Tab-separated table of C-alpha atoms in Angstrom:
chain	number	residue	atom	x	y	z
A	1	MET	CA	0.121	0.037	-0.067
A	2	GLU	CA	1.246	3.588	-0.819
A	3	GLU	CA	2.356	5.715	2.087
A	4	GLU	CA	-0.150	8.573	2.477
A	5	THR	CA	1.451	11.838	2.390
A	6	GLY	CA	-1.160	14.123	3.324
A	7	VAL	CA	-1.166	15.911	-0.178
A	8	ARG	CA	-4.225	16.246	-2.216
A	9	ARG	CA	-5.254	18.233	-5.464
A	10	TRP	CA	-8.899	17.471	-6.403
A	11	LEU	CA	-11.580	18.640	-8.758
A	12	VAL	CA	-14.818	18.606	-9.833
A	13	ASP	CA	-16.545	20.038	-13.175
A	14	ILE	CA	-19.596	20.542	-12.088
A	15	THR	CA	-21.500	20.533	-15.406
A	16	ARG	CA	-21.056	17.344	-15.642
A	17	TRP	CA	-23.770	16.638	-13.165
A	18	ARG	CA	-27.350	17.330	-13.764
A	19	PRO	CA	-29.433	15.973	-10.590
A	20	SER	CA	-32.885	16.306	-10.119
A	21	PRO	CA	-34.517	17.700	-6.998
A	22	ALA	CA	-34.699	14.011	-5.356
A	23	GLN	CA	-31.163	13.337	-6.529
A	24	PHE	CA	-29.161	16.842	-4.941
A	25	ASP	CA	-31.087	16.320	-1.727
A	26	ALA	CA	-29.883	12.524	-1.587
A	27	ALA	CA	-26.664	13.980	-1.932
A	28	ALA	CA	-27.082	16.882	0.831
A	29	ALA	CA	-28.595	14.364	3.011
A	30	LEU	CA	-25.043	12.633	3.156
A	31	LEU	CA	-23.855	15.848	4.828
A	32	PRO	CA	-24.155	17.102	8.650
A	33	SER	CA	-27.458	18.728	9.489
A	34	HIS	CA	-25.800	21.543	10.263
A	35	GLU	CA	-24.177	22.246	6.687
A	36	ARG	CA	-27.227	21.925	4.968
A	37	PRO	CA	-28.796	25.481	5.468
A	38	ALA	CA	-25.623	26.864	3.674
A	39	ILE	CA	-26.623	25.392	0.760
A	40	ALA	CA	-30.067	25.705	0.765
A	41	ARG	CA	-29.592	29.596	0.729
A	42	PHE	CA	-28.496	29.722	-2.388
A	43	VAL	CA	-31.330	30.906	-5.343
A	44	LYS	CA	-29.272	29.881	-8.507
A	45	GLU	CA	-28.660	26.462	-8.937
A	46	ASP	CA	-25.438	26.334	-9.971
A	47	ASP	CA	-24.401	28.232	-6.727
A	48	ARG	CA	-26.401	25.477	-4.595
A	49	LYS	CA	-24.472	22.936	-6.968
A	50	ARG	CA	-21.195	24.749	-5.634
A	51	ALA	CA	-22.348	24.275	-2.499
A	52	LEU	CA	-22.912	21.266	-2.215
A	53	VAL	CA	-19.947	19.878	-4.077
A	54	SER	CA	-17.305	21.899	-1.918
A	55	ARG	CA	-18.529	20.725	1.169
A	56	LEU	CA	-18.577	16.654	-0.532
A	57	LEU	CA	-15.129	16.817	-1.207
A	58	GLN	CA	-13.826	18.418	2.314
A	59	TYR	CA	-15.427	15.232	4.252
A	60	SER	CA	-14.478	12.813	1.876
A	61	LEU	CA	-10.983	14.102	1.759
A	62	VAL	CA	-10.870	14.383	5.297
A	63	HIS	CA	-11.852	10.709	5.540
A	64	HIS	CA	-9.916	9.462	2.295
A	65	VAL	CA	-6.219	10.930	3.848
A	66	LEU	CA	-6.990	10.188	7.968
A	67	ARG	CA	-9.698	7.714	8.221
A	68	ILE	CA	-11.546	9.491	10.452
A	69	PRO	CA	-14.858	7.853	10.492
A	70	PHE	CA	-17.770	9.967	8.465
A	71	HIS	CA	-19.565	10.779	11.905
A	72	GLN	CA	-16.252	12.083	14.143
A	73	ILE	CA	-15.276	14.882	11.289
A	74	ASN	CA	-15.888	18.292	12.719
A	75	ILE	CA	-14.948	21.104	10.187
A	76	CYS	CA	-15.032	24.423	12.173
A	77	ARG	CA	-14.473	28.036	10.561
A	78	THR	CA	-11.966	30.912	11.592
A	79	PRO	CA	-13.764	33.931	12.243
A	80	GLU	CA	-12.535	35.194	8.131
A	81	GLY	CA	-14.535	32.010	7.338
A	82	LYS	CA	-11.347	29.769	6.796
A	83	PRO	CA	-12.543	26.070	7.166
A	84	TYR	CA	-9.790	23.698	9.700
A	85	LEU	CA	-10.204	20.304	11.229
A	86	GLN	CA	-10.812	20.803	14.444
A	87	LYS	CA	-9.303	17.413	15.514
A	88	ASN	CA	-6.364	17.448	13.732
A	89	CYS	CA	-4.286	13.810	13.323
A	90	SER	CA	-0.648	13.711	14.881
A	91	ASN	CA	1.181	12.558	11.513
A	92	PHE	CA	0.134	15.280	10.058
A	93	PRO	CA	0.609	18.510	12.817
A	94	ASN	CA	-0.391	20.756	9.954
A	95	PHE	CA	-2.825	19.076	8.074
A	96	ASN	CA	-5.048	21.865	6.262
A	97	PHE	CA	-7.034	21.652	3.305
A	98	ASN	CA	-8.672	24.817	0.876
A	99	ILE	CA	-11.632	24.932	-0.901
A	100	SER	CA	-12.778	27.333	-4.217
A	101	HIS	CA	-15.256	27.660	-6.784
A	102	GLN	CA	-16.079	29.113	-9.628
A	103	GLY	CA	-16.966	28.566	-13.107
A	104	ASP	CA	-17.417	25.449	-14.254
A	105	TYR	CA	-14.976	24.036	-11.363
A	106	VAL	CA	-14.866	23.284	-7.947
A	107	GLY	CA	-11.595	21.999	-6.600
A	108	ILE	CA	-9.909	21.489	-2.967
A	109	ALA	CA	-5.923	20.988	-1.825
A	110	SER	CA	-4.338	19.606	1.084
A	111	GLU	CA	-1.348	19.871	2.670
A	112	PRO	CA	0.314	18.065	5.743
A	113	LEU	CA	2.971	20.623	6.623
A	114	CYS	CA	3.048	24.059	4.828
A	115	LEU	CA	0.271	26.037	4.626
A	116	VAL	CA	-1.606	25.413	0.556
A	117	GLY	CA	-4.504	27.954	-1.079
A	118	LEU	CA	-6.051	27.312	-3.581
A	119	ASP	CA	-7.858	29.739	-6.387
A	120	ILE	CA	-10.295	29.023	-9.012
A	121	VAL	CA	-11.186	31.812	-11.494
A	122	SER	CA	-12.956	31.528	-14.782
A	123	ILE	CA	-12.227	34.303	-17.485
A	124	SER	CA	-14.968	36.198	-18.007
A	125	LYS	CA	-15.353	38.697	-20.793
A	126	PRO	CA	-16.514	42.297	-19.347
A	127	GLN	CA	-20.106	43.263	-20.038
A	128	GLY	CA	-20.831	46.944	-20.710
A	129	GLU	CA	-16.825	48.018	-20.732
A	130	THR	CA	-14.062	47.563	-22.041
A	131	THR	CA	-10.937	44.995	-20.866
A	132	THR	CA	-9.497	48.425	-19.530
A	133	GLU	CA	-11.966	49.878	-18.099
A	134	PHE	CA	-13.068	46.362	-16.308
A	135	ILE	CA	-9.194	46.086	-14.936
A	136	SER	CA	-8.563	49.572	-14.186
A	137	ASN	CA	-11.554	49.044	-11.229
A	138	PHE	CA	-8.383	47.004	-9.480
A	139	SER	CA	-5.866	49.143	-10.252
A	140	SER	CA	-5.805	49.578	-6.373
A	141	TYR	CA	-4.898	46.280	-5.448
A	142	LEU	CA	-2.349	45.853	-7.928
A	143	THR	CA	1.685	47.358	-7.851
A	144	ASP	CA	3.205	49.125	-10.341
A	145	HIS	CA	5.071	46.351	-11.998
A	146	GLU	CA	1.885	43.786	-12.252
A	147	TRP	CA	-0.189	46.832	-13.720
A	148	ASN	CA	2.228	47.406	-16.324
A	149	CYS	CA	3.273	43.720	-17.139
A	150	ILE	CA	-1.116	43.374	-17.570
A	151	VAL	CA	-1.683	46.194	-19.805
A	152	ARG	CA	1.518	45.213	-21.898
A	153	ALA	CA	0.329	41.750	-22.169
A	154	GLY	CA	-0.998	41.945	-25.986
A	155	THR	CA	-4.613	41.984	-27.388
A	156	PRO	CA	-7.448	42.236	-24.665
A	157	SER	CA	-8.043	38.858	-25.103
A	158	GLU	CA	-4.366	38.386	-23.562
A	159	VAL	CA	-4.901	41.609	-21.024
A	160	LEU	CA	-8.011	39.798	-19.756
A	161	THR	CA	-5.835	36.684	-18.779
A	162	GLU	CA	-2.917	37.981	-17.391
A	163	PHE	CA	-4.636	40.381	-15.311
A	164	TYR	CA	-6.766	36.979	-14.115
A	165	ARG	CA	-3.385	35.250	-13.337
A	166	TYR	CA	-2.179	37.702	-10.957
A	167	TRP	CA	-5.261	38.020	-9.273
A	168	CYS	CA	-5.445	34.565	-9.017
A	169	LEU	CA	-2.232	33.728	-6.996
A	170	LYS	CA	-2.983	36.892	-4.627
A	171	GLU	CA	-6.325	34.991	-3.806
A	172	ALA	CA	-4.029	32.183	-3.052
A	173	PHE	CA	-2.123	33.313	-1.002
A	174	VAL	CA	-4.575	34.854	1.128
A	175	LYS	CA	-6.645	32.389	1.301
A	176	ALA	CA	-3.551	30.451	2.509
A	177	ILE	CA	-2.899	32.078	5.853
A	178	GLY	CA	-6.597	32.671	6.449
A	179	ALA	CA	-6.635	36.299	5.909
A	180	GLY	CA	-10.179	37.466	5.602
A	181	VAL	CA	-11.302	40.282	2.997
A	182	GLY	CA	-9.508	43.107	4.621
A	183	PHE	CA	-6.321	42.213	3.372
A	184	GLY	CA	-4.584	44.549	1.195
A	185	LEU	CA	-3.772	42.376	-2.020
A	186	HIS	CA	-1.252	45.869	-2.860
A	187	ARG	CA	1.306	44.413	-0.433
A	188	LEU	CA	1.819	41.436	-2.699
A	189	GLU	CA	3.966	41.564	-6.034
A	190	PHE	CA	4.766	39.176	-7.865
A	191	HIS	CA	7.470	38.085	-10.246
A	192	HIS	CA	7.676	34.998	-13.097
A	193	GLU	CA	9.367	33.388	-15.465
A	194	HIS	CA	6.957	32.439	-18.259
A	195	TRP	CA	4.881	31.823	-15.785
A	196	THR	CA	6.802	29.262	-13.860
A	197	ASP	CA	9.412	29.731	-11.190
A	198	ILE	CA	6.657	32.317	-9.556
A	199	SER	CA	8.071	34.429	-6.689
A	200	ILE	CA	6.622	36.337	-4.151
A	201	HIS	CA	7.355	39.843	-2.999
A	202	ILE	CA	5.495	41.476	0.524
A	203	ASP	CA	5.745	44.595	1.391
A	204	GLY	CA	8.371	45.002	-0.949
A	205	GLU	CA	10.089	42.283	0.350
A	206	VAL	CA	11.230	38.537	-1.641
A	207	SER	CA	9.927	35.889	0.496
A	208	ARG	CA	11.781	32.396	0.193
A	209	LYS	CA	9.073	30.758	2.371
A	210	TRP	CA	6.627	30.328	-0.837
A	211	ARG	CA	6.075	28.928	-4.134
A	212	PHE	CA	3.632	28.950	-5.965
A	213	TRP	CA	2.151	27.321	-9.206
A	214	LEU	CA	-0.562	28.360	-11.810
A	215	SER	CA	-2.416	26.303	-14.348
A	216	GLU	CA	-4.825	26.235	-16.736
A	217	LEU	CA	-7.945	24.230	-16.196
A	218	ASP	CA	-9.229	24.615	-20.197
A	219	GLU	CA	-9.476	27.363	-21.850
A	220	VAL	CA	-11.250	29.713	-19.391
A	221	HIS	CA	-10.327	28.427	-16.336
A	222	LEU	CA	-7.210	28.921	-14.143
A	223	ALA	CA	-5.976	27.298	-10.968
A	224	SER	CA	-3.284	28.388	-8.679
A	225	ILE	CA	-1.633	26.751	-5.633
A	226	ALA	CA	0.050	28.679	-2.534
A	227	LYS	CA	2.358	26.814	-0.762
A	228	GLY	CA	4.285	28.449	2.393
A	229	HIS	CA	5.356	28.642	5.589
A	230	PRO	CA	2.901	28.335	8.774
A	231	GLU	CA	4.516	31.167	10.971
A	232	ASP	CA	2.687	33.602	8.553
A	233	ALA	CA	-1.187	31.995	8.887
A	234	VAL	CA	-3.330	34.862	10.756
A	235	SER	CA	-3.585	34.573	14.367
A	236	SER	CA	-6.683	32.919	14.175
A	237	TYR	CA	-5.601	30.429	12.231
A	238	LYS	CA	-2.399	29.616	13.249
A	239	LYS	CA	-4.202	28.411	16.364
A	240	THR	CA	-5.419	25.481	14.770
A	241	LEU	CA	-2.453	24.445	13.836
A	242	SER	CA	0.147	22.103	15.831
A	243	ASN	CA	3.315	22.873	15.140
A	244	ALA	CA	3.560	26.741	13.300
A	245	THR	CA	7.557	26.552	13.952
A	246	VAL	CA	8.876	23.968	11.402
A	247	VAL	CA	12.365	24.159	11.349
A	248	GLU	CA	13.855	25.260	8.262
A	249	GLU	CA	14.758	21.546	6.889
A	250	GLN	CA	11.290	20.767	6.707
A	251	LEU	CA	9.797	23.718	4.907
A	252	HIS	CA	12.559	23.628	2.209
A	253	SER	CA	11.700	20.076	1.915
A	254	THR	CA	8.622	20.503	1.451
A	255	LEU	CA	8.468	23.293	-0.720
A	256	GLU	CA	10.531	22.282	-3.412
A	257	SER	CA	9.130	19.428	-4.063
A	258	PRO	CA	6.781	19.097	-7.684
A	259	ASP	CA	2.703	20.275	-6.955
A	260	GLY	CA	1.203	17.696	-8.566
A	261	ALA	CA	-1.793	17.523	-11.420
A	262	PHE	CA	-5.359	17.675	-9.927
A	263	THR	CA	-6.857	14.811	-9.492
A	264	LEU	CA	-10.524	14.923	-11.591
A	265	TRP	CA	-13.764	13.253	-9.633
A	266	THR	CA	-17.068	13.168	-10.454
A	267	VAL	CA	-20.304	13.597	-7.841
A	268	GLU	CA	-21.215	10.433	-8.314
A	269	GLN	CA	-17.644	9.460	-7.258
A	270	LEU	CA	-17.795	11.826	-4.353
A	271	THR	CA	-21.416	10.496	-3.365
A	272	GLN	CA	-20.551	6.841	-3.585
A	273	SER	CA	-17.147	7.449	-1.294
A	274	LEU	CA	-19.361	8.866	1.696
A	275	GLY	CA	-22.287	6.657	1.000
A	276	ASN	CA	-19.382	3.664	1.722
A	277	SER	CA	-18.107	4.889	4.557
A	278	LEU	CA	-21.394	6.172	6.055
A	279	THR	CA	-22.829	2.486	5.563
A	280	GLU	CA	-19.937	1.008	7.324
A	281	ARG	CA	-19.363	3.321	10.276
A	282	GLY	CA	-22.268	5.373	10.956
A	283	SER	CA	-24.431	8.244	9.862
A	284	PHE	CA	-25.614	11.738	10.995
A	285	GLY	CA	-23.994	11.799	14.069
A	286	LEU	CA	-25.904	8.184	14.478
A	287	LEU	CA	-23.622	4.457	15.312
A	288	PHE	CA	-25.630	1.507	14.087
A	289	THR	CA	-24.188	-1.446	12.612
A	290	ILE	CA	-25.170	-3.505	9.702
A	291	THR	CA	-25.152	-7.146	8.649
A	292	GLU	CA	-26.053	-8.703	5.121
A	293	HIS	CA	-27.767	-12.087	4.228
A	294	ASP	CA	-28.569	-13.175	0.676
A	295	ILE	CA	-32.475	-13.666	0.437
A	296	ARG	CA	-33.426	-14.687	-2.984
A	297	SER	CA	-31.924	-12.559	-5.436
A	298	THR	CA	-32.399	-9.695	-2.629
A	299	LYS	CA	-30.262	-8.689	0.382
A	300	VAL	CA	-31.746	-7.410	3.829
A	301	PHE	CA	-29.747	-4.833	5.711
A	302	ALA	CA	-30.458	-4.983	9.400
A	303	MET	CA	-29.925	-1.720	11.197
A	304	ALA	CA	-29.140	-2.125	15.105
A	305	ALA	CA	-30.749	0.250	17.316
A	306	THR	CA	-31.643	3.298	14.850
A	307	PRO	CA	-34.203	5.068	15.467
A	308	LEU	CA	-37.347	5.405	12.960
A	309	SER	CA	-36.155	8.902	12.820
A	310	PHE	CA	-33.393	8.230	10.516
A	311	TYR	CA	-35.045	5.894	7.743
A	312	PRO	CA	-35.726	8.973	5.568
A	313	ALA	CA	-32.486	9.435	5.262
A	314	PHE	CA	-31.432	5.938	4.927
A	315	LEU	CA	-33.313	5.539	1.700
A	316	GLN	CA	-31.922	9.124	0.694
A	317	THR	CA	-28.160	7.104	1.328
A	318	CYS	CA	-29.350	4.207	-0.522
A	319	SER	CA	-30.464	6.376	-3.589
A	320	VAL	CA	-27.163	7.814	-4.098
A	321	MET	CA	-25.291	4.396	-3.722
A	322	GLY	CA	-27.804	2.745	-6.784
A	323	LEU	CA	-29.960	1.296	-3.749
A	324	ILE	CA	-33.735	0.492	-4.221
A	325	SER	CA	-35.947	-0.036	-2.260
A	326	ILE	CA	-38.727	-2.694	-3.046
A	327	ASP	CA	-39.888	-2.935	0.507
A	328	VAL	CA	-41.342	-1.042	3.633
A	329	PRO	CA	-39.474	-1.240	6.846
A	330	CYS	CA	-40.214	-3.880	9.486
A	331	ILE	CA	-40.145	-1.905	12.600
A	332	GLU	CA	-38.852	-3.110	15.564
A	333	LYS	CA	-38.030	-2.419	19.068
A	334	ARG	CA	-34.452	-2.669	17.998
A	335	GLY	CA	-34.304	-0.671	14.828
A	336	ILE	CA	-35.668	-0.799	11.144
A	337	THR	CA	-34.978	-3.945	8.837
A	338	LEU	CA	-35.548	-2.957	5.207
A	339	VAL	CA	-35.069	-5.015	2.242
A	340	ILE	CA	-33.574	-3.616	-0.914
A	341	GLU	CA	-32.492	-4.761	-3.982
A	342	ILE	CA	-28.629	-4.193	-5.130
């Protein structure tokens, strides 16, 4: 078995998922109940899909990497809104992850030691204004060096793409350190050689504690990864890390390792993965045991000590996992017995 590194780069294309209302609700039912209101508050379908998939990615990643039973995963957020795992893993003292979603994609990145930030941007042509007018709205967030590189990039399309590259990198850094919207993006200045060997200047000083990668997901989507020293995290986020004072040798080794490519997941793979973990270990804060045996062409799943209130959620989980109910539950003193077809 390959040794676990704690490093992940996952990506989901939400345009490939066209769920019915019932399928969407079934996928949402896999999450803890306190996560669902944040999904339901969105009006547009694509926004709800991004919100749901971002949470599915977080819980699935934590379960895959740290092998924490699903019902024990507790993802919290700092006052600035950065998600973190409340109970960390001793093997990866600074295990942290970052989520991003825009346009067609939702992505997540994790690291065991360094801070990690991920940002995805969708390159959208300005409506009702020229490219120059559009990027001028953001001039206060750019340094003179960055502005000059952008406006000299070439055609309006090339100028727009160049702007989004710088913007994507700035956002990845801010997200990595856990800063809020008030962080001054003009404090950051990026230098590069044809968008490789990217370096950052913070408040005019070059930093050797950070590395950046920029990639094209497709013709209109960019993704950037930022990796850096835990000591640069804002105070609220630094408190969630077990080892904020990483020694220089460890930091250098981690930063200099090449960044891997994204692994593309489908929503169906995520829900099946989570559904399997729920069936194996328990769900929705309820522990239960499952036994199965063949009865003709069906199997019986006996869920001991499971209250009746769990039954609708279990049916939704079965739906996500491709299991079809063919019988009504037999309510017993100890719980529910449900006959299903595989």
